[in-house]
JSON list of C-alpha atoms in Angstrom, two decimals:
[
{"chain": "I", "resi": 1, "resn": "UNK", "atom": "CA", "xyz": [-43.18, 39.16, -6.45]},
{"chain": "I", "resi": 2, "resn": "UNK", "atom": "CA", "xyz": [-41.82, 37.57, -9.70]},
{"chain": "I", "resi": 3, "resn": "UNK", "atom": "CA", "xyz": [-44.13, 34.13, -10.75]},
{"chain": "I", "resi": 4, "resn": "UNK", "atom": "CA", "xyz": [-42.73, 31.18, -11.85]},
{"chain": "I", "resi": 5, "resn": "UNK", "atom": "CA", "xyz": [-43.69, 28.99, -14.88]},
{"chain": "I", "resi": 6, "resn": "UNK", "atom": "CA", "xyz": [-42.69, 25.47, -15.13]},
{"chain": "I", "resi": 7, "resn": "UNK", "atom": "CA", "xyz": [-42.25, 24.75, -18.94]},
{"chain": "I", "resi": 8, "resn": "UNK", "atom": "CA", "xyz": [-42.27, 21.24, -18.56]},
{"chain": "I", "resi": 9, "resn": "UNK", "atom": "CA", "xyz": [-45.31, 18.35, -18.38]},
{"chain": "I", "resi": 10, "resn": "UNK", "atom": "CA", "xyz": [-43.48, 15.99, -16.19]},
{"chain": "I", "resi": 11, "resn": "UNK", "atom": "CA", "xyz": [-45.30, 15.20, -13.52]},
{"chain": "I", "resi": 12, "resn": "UNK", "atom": "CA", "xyz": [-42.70, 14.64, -10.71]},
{"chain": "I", "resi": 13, "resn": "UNK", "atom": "CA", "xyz": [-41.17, 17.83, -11.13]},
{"chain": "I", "resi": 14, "resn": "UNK", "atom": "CA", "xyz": [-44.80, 19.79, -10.61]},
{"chain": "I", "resi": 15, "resn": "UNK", "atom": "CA", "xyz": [-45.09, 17.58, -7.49]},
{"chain": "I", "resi": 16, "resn": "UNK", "atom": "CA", "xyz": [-41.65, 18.03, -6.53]},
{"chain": "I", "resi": 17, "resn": "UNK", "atom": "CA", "xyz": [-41.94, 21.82, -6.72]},
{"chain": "I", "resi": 18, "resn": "UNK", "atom": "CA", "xyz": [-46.21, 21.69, -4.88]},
{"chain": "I", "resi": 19, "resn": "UNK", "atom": "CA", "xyz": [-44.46, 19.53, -2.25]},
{"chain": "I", "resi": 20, "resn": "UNK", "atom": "CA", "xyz": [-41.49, 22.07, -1.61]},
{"chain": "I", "resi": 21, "resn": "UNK", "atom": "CA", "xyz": [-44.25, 24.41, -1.06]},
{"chain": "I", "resi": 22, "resn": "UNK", "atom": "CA", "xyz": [-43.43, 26.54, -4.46]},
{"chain": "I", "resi": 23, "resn": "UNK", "atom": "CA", "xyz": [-46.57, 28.68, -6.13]},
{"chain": "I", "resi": 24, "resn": "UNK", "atom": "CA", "xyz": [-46.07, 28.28, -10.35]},
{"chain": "I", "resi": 25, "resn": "UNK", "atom": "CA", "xyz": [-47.84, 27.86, -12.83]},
{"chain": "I", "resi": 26, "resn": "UNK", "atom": "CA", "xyz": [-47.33, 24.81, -15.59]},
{"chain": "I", "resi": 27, "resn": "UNK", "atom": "CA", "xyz": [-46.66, 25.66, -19.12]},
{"chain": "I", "resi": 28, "resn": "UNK", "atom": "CA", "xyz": [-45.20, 22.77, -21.19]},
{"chain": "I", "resi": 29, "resn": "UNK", "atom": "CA", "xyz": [-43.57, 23.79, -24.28]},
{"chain": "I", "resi": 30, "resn": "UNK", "atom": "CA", "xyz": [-42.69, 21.98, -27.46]},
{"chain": "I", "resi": 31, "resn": "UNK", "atom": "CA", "xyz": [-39.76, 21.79, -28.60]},
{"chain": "I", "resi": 32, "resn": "UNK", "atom": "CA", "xyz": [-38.09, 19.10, -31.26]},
{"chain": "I", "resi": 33, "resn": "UNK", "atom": "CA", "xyz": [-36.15, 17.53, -28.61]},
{"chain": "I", "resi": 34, "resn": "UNK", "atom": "CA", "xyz": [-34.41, 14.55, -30.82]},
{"chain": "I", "resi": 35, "resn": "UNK", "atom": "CA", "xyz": [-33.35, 16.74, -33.47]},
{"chain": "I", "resi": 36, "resn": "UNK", "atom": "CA", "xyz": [-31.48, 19.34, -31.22]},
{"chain": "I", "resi": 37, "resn": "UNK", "atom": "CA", "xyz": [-30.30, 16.14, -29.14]},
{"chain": "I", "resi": 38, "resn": "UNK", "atom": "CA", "xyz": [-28.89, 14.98, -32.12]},
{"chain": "I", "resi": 39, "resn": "UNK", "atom": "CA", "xyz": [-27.40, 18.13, -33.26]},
{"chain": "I", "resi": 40, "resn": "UNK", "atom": "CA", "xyz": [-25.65, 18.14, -30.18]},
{"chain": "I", "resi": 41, "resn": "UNK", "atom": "CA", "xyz": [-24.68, 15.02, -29.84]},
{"chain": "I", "resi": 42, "resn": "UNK", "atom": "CA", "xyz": [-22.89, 14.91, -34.12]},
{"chain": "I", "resi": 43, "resn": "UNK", "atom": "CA", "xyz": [-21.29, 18.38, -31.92]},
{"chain": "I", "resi": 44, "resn": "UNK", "atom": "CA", "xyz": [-19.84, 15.87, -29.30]},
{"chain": "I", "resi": 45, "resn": "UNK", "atom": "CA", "xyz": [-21.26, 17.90, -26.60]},
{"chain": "I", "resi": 46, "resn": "UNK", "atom": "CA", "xyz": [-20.75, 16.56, -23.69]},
{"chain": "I", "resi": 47, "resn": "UNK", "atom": "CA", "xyz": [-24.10, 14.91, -21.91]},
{"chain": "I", "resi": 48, "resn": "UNK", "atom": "CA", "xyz": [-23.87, 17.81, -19.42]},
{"chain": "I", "resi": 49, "resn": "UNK", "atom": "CA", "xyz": [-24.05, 20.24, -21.88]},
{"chain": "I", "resi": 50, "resn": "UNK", "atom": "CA", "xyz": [-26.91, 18.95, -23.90]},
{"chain": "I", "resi": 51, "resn": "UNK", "atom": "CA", "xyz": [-29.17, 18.29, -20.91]},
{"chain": "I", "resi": 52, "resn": "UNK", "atom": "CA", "xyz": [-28.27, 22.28, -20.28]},
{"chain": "I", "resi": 53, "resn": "UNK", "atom": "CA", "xyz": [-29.33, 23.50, -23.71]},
{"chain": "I", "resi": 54, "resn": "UNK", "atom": "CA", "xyz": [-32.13, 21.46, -23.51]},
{"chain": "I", "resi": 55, "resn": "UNK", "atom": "CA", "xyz": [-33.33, 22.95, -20.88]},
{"chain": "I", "resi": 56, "resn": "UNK", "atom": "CA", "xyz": [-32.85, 26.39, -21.85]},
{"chain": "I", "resi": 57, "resn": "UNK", "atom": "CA", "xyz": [-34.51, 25.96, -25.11]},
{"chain": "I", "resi": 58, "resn": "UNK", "atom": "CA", "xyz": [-37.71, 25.02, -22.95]},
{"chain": "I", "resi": 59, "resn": "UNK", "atom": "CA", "xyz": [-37.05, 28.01, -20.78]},
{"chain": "I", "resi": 60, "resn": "UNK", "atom": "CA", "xyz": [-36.83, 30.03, -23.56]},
{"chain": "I", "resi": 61, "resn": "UNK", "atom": "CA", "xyz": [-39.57, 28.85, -25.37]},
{"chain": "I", "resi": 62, "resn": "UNK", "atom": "CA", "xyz": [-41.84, 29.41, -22.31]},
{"chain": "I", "resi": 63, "resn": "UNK", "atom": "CA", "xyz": [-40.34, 33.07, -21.96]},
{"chain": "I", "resi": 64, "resn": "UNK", "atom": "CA", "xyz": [-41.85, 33.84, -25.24]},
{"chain": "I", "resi": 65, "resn": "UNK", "atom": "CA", "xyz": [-45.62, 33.36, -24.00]},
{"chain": "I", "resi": 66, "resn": "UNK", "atom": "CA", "xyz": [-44.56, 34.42, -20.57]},
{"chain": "I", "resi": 67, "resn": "UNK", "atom": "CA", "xyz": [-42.38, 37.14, -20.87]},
{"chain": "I", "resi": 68, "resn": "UNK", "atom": "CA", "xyz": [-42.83, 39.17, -17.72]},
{"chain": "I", "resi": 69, "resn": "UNK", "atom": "CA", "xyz": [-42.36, 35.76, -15.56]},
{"chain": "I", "resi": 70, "resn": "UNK", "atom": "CA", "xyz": [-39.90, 33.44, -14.87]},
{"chain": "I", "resi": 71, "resn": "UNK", "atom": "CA", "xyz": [-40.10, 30.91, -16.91]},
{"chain": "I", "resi": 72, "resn": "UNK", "atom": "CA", "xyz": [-38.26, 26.78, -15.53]},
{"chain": "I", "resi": 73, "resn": "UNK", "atom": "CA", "xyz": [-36.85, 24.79, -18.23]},
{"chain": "I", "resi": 74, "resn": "UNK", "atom": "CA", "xyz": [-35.81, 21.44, -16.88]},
{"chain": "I", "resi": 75, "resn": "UNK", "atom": "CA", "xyz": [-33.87, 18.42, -18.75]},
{"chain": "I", "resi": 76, "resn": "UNK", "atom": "CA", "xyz": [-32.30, 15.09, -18.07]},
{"chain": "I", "resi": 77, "resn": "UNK", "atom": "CA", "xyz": [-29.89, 13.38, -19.63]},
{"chain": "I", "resi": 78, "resn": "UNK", "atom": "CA", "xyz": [-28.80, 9.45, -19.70]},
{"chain": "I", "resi": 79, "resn": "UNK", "atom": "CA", "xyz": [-25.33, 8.62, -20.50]},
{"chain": "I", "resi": 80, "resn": "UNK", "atom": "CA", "xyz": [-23.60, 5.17, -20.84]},
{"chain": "I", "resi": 81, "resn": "UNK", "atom": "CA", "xyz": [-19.97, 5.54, -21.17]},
{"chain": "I", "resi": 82, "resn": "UNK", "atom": "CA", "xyz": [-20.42, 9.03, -22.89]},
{"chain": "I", "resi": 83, "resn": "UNK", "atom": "CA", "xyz": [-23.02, 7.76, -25.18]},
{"chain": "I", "resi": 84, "resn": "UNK", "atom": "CA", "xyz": [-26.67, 9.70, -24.86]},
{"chain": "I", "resi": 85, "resn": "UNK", "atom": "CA", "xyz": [-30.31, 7.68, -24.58]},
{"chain": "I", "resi": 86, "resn": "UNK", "atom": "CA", "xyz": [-33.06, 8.95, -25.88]},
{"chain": "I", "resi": 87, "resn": "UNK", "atom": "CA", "xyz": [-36.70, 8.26, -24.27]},
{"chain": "I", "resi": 88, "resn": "UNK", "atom": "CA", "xyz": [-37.68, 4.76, -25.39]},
{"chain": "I", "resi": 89, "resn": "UNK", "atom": "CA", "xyz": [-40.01, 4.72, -28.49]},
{"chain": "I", "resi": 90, "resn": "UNK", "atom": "CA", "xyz": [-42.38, 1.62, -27.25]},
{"chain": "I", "resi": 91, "resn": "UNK", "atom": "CA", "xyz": [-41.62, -1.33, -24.76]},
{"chain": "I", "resi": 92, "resn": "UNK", "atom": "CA", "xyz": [-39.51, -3.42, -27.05]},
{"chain": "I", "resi": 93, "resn": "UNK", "atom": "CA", "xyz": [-37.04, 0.06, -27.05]},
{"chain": "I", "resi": 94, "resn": "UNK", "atom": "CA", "xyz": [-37.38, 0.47, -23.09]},
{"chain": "I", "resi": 95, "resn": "UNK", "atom": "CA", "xyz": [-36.33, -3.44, -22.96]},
{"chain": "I", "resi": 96, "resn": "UNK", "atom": "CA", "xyz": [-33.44, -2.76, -25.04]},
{"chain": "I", "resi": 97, "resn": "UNK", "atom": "CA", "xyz": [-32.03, 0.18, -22.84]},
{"chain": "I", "resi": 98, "resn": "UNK", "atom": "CA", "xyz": [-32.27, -1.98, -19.65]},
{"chain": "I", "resi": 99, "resn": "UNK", "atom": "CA", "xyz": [-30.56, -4.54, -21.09]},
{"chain": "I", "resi": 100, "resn": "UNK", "atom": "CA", "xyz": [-27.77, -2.31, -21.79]},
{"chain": "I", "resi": 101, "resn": "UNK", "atom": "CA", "xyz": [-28.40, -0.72, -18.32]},
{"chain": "I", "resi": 102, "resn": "UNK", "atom": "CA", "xyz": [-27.84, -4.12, -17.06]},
{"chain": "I", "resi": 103, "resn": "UNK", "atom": "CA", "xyz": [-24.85, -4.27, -14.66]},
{"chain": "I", "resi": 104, "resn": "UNK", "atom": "CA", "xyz": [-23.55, -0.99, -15.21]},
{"chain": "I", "resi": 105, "resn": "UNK", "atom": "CA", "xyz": [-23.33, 2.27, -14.15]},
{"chain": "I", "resi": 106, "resn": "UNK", "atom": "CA", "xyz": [-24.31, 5.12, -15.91]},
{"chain": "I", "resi": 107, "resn": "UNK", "atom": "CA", "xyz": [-25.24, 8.99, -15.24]},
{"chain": "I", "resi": 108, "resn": "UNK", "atom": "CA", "xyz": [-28.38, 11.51, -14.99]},
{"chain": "I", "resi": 109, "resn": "UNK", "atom": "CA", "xyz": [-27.88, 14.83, -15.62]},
{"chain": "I", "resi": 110, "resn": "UNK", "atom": "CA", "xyz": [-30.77, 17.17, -15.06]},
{"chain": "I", "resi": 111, "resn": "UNK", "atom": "CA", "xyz": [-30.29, 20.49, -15.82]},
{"chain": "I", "resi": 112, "resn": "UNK", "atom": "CA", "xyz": [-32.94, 23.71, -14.89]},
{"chain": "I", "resi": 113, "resn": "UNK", "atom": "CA", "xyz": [-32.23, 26.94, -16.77]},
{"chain": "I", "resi": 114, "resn": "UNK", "atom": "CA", "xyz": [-34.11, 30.15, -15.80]},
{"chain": "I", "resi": 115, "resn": "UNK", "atom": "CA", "xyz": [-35.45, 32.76, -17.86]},
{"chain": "I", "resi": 116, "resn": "UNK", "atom": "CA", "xyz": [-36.33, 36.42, -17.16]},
{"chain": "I", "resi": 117, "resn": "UNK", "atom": "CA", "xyz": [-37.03, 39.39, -19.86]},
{"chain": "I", "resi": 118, "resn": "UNK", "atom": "CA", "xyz": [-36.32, 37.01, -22.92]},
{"chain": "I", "resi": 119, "resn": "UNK", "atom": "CA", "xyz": [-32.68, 35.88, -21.46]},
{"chain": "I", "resi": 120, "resn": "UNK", "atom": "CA", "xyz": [-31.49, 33.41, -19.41]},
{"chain": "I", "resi": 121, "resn": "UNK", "atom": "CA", "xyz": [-30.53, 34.94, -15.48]},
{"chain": "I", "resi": 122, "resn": "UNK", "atom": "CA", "xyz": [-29.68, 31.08, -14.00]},
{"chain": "I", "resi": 123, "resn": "UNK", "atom": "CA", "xyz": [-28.71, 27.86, -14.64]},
{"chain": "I", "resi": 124, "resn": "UNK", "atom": "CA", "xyz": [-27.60, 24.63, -13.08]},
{"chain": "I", "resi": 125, "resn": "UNK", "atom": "CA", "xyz": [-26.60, 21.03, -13.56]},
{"chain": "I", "resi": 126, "resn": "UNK", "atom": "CA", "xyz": [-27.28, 18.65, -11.10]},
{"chain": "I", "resi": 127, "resn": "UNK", "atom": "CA", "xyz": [-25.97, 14.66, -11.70]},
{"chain": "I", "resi": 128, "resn": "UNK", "atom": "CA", "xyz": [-25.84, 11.34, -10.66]},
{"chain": "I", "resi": 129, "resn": "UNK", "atom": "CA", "xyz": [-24.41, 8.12, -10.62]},
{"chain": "I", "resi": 130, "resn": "UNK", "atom": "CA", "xyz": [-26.70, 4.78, -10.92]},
{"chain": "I", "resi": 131, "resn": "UNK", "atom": "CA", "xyz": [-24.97, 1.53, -10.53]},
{"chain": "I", "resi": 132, "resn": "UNK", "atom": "CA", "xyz": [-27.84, -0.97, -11.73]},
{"chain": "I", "resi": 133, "resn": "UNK", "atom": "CA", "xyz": [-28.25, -4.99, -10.89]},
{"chain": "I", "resi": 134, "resn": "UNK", "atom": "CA", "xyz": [-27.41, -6.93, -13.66]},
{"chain": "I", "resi": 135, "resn": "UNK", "atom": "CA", "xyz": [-30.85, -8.18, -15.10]},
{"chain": "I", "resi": 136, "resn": "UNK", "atom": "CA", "xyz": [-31.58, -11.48, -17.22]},
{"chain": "I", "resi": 137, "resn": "UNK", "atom": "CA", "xyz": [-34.24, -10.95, -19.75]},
{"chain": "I", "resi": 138, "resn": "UNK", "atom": "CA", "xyz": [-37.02, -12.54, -17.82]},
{"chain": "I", "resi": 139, "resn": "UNK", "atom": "CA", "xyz": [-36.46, -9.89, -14.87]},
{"chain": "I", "resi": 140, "resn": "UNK", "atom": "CA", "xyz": [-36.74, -7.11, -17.43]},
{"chain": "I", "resi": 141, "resn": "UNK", "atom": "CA", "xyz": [-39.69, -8.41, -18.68]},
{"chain": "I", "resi": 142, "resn": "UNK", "atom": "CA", "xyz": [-41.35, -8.87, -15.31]},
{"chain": "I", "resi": 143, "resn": "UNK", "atom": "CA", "xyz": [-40.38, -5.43, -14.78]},
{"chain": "I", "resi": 144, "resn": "UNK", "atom": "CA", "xyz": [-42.50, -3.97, -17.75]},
{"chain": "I", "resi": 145, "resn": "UNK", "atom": "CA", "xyz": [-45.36, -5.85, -17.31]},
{"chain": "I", "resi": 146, "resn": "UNK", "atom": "CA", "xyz": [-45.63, -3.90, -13.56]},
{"chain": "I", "resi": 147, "resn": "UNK", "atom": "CA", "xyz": [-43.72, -0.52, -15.26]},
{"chain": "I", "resi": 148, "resn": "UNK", "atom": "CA", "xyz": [-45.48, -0.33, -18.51]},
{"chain": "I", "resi": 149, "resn": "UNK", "atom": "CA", "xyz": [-46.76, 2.23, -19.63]},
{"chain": "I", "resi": 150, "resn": "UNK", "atom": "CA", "xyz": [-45.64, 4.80, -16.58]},
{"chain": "I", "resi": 151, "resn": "UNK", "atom": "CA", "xyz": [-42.09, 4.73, -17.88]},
{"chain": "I", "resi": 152, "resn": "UNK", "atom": "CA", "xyz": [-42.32, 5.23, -21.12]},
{"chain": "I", "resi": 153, "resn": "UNK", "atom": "CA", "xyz": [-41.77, 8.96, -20.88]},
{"chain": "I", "resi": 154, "resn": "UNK", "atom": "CA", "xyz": [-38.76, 8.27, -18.88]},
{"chain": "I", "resi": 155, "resn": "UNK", "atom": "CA", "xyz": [-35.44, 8.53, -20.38]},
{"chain": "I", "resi": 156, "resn": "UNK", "atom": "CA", "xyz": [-34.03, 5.18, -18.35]},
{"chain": "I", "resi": 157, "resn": "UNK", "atom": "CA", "xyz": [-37.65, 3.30, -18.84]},
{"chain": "I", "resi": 158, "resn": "UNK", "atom": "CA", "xyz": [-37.26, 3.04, -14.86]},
{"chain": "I", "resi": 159, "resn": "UNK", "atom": "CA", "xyz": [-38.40, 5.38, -11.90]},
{"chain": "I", "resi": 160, "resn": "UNK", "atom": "CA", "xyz": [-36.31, 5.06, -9.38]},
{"chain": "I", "resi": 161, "resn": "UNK", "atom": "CA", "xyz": [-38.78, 6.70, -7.04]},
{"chain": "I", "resi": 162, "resn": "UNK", "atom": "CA", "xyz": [-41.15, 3.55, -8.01]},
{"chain": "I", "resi": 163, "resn": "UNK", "atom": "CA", "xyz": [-40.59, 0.14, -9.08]},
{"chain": "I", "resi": 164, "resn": "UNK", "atom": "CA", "xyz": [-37.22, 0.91, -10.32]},
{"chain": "I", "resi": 165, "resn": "UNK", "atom": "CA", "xyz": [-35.86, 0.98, -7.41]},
{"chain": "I", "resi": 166, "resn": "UNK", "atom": "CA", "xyz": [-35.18, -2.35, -7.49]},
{"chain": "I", "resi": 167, "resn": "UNK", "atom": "CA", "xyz": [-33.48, -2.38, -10.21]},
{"chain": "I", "resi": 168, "resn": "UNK", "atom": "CA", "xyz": [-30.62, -0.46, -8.55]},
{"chain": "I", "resi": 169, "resn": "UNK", "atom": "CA", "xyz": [-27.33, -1.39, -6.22]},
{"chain": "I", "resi": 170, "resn": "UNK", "atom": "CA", "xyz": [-26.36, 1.99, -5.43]},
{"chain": "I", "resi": 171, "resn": "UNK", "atom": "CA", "xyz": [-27.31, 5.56, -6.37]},
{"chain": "I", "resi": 172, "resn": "UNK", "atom": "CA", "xyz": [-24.43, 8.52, -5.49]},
{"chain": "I", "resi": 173, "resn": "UNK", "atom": "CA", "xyz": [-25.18, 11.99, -6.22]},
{"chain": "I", "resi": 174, "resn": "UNK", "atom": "CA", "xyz": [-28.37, 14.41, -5.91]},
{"chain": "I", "resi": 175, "resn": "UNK", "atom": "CA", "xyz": [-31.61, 12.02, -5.45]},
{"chain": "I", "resi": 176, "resn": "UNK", "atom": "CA", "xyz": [-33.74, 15.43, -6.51]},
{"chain": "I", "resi": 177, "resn": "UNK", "atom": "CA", "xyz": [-31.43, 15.41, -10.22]},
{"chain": "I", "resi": 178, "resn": "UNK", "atom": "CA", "xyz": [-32.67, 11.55, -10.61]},
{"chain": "I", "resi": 179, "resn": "UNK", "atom": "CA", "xyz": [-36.07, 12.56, -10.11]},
{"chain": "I", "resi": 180, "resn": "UNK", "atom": "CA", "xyz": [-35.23, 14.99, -12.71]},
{"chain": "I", "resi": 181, "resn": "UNK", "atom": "CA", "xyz": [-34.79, 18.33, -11.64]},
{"chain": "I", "resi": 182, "resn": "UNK", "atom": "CA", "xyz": [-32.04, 19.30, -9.50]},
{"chain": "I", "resi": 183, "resn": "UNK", "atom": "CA", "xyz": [-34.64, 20.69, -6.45]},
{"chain": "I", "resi": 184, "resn": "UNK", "atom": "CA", "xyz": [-32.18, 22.23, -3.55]},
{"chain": "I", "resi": 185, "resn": "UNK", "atom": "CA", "xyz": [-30.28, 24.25, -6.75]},
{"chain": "I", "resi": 186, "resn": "UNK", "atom": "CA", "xyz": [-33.86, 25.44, -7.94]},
{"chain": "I", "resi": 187, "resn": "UNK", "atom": "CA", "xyz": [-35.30, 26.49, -4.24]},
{"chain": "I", "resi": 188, "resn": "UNK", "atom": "CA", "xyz": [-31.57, 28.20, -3.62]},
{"chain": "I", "resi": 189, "resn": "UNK", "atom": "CA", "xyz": [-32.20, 30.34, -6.32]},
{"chain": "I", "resi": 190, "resn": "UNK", "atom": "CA", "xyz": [-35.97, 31.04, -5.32]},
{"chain": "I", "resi": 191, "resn": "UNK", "atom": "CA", "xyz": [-35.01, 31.89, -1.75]},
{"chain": "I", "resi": 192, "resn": "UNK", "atom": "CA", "xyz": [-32.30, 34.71, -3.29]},
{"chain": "I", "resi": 193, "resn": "UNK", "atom": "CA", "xyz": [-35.42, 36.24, -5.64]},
{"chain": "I", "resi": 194, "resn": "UNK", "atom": "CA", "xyz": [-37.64, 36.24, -2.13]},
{"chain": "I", "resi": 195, "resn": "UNK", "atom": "CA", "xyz": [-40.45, 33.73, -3.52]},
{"chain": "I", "resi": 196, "resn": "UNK", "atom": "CA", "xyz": [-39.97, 30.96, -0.49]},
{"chain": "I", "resi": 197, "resn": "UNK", "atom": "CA", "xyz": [-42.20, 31.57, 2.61]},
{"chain": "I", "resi": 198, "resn": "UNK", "atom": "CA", "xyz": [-39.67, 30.81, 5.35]}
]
């Protein structure tokens, strides 16, 4: 049987994949995320795209100390009318994306990009569409002082499986790809390789 290595640190994907019953290892990776997100974005790739490459530079990167496994590289994308967020830098950053947030919709795109014997054997893009309350500046504020520091690795500077739920009127599309890694995709691919019990 093939073993799995998630190159990622997140912490709800590893408990997303222990609660779907999944045996992996984690390996995060480093990669220069802002650079190649900025590459792609001077490209005009679309966020789609640049949440998949992201994801298989990870997987890739993993595959190169792993290369007899395979080897999860997972990404998400923001994106406000076609323009990509980065992860917010400090608090006064992660109050200046919700305000922009603020009463409008915008979209996750998580991507997961599997590698086996140095090349990539799947991939998938799972999205979403996050209509958020509009928020006056005290709200937003209130919010960080509970949120603070837990979302600062988040590209929104919310969780929606938290607190930031209540920042949201309506959420359409995969819940798993808000959480950041599009799950049913991922185990759909893991049944077909024979590493799922049932």
């Amino acid at each position: 049987m093939s073993h799995l290595i998630l190159a990622s640190s997140s912490p709800i994907r590893r408990v997303m994949l222990q609660n779907a019953g999944i045996r992996f290892e984690s390996s995060p990776v480093r990669i220069d995320e802002d650079a190649i997100r900025q590459s792609l974005v001077a490209d005009q790739a679309s966020p789609r795209d640049i949440a998949d490459a992201l994801a298989e530079f990870k997987a890739r990167k993993a595959a190169e100390k792993w290369p007899t496994s395979l080897t999860l590289g997972s990404d998400q994308i923001l994106a406000l009318r076609g323009e990509v967020f980065a992860k917010p830098n400090d608090r006064e950053d992660a109050a200046k994306h919700l305000r922009r947030l603020s009463g409008q919709t915008h979209h996750l795109y998580s991507a997961a990009v599997i590698y086996e014997d140095a090349k990539p054997v799947w991939r998938t893009v799972g999205s979403a569409r996050l209509s958020m309350h509009t928020l006056t500046d005290s709200e937003i504020d209130v919010y960080l002082d509970q949120a603070w520091p837990e979302v600062s690795g988040c590209v929104g500077a919310y969780q929606a499986e938290a607190l930031g739920a209540q920042l949201f009127s309506r959420i359409d599309g995969d819940w798993f790809s808000v959480l950041g890694l599009p799950l049913l995709q991922v185990l759909s691919y893991l049944r077909m390789r024979g590493m799922l019990v049932p």
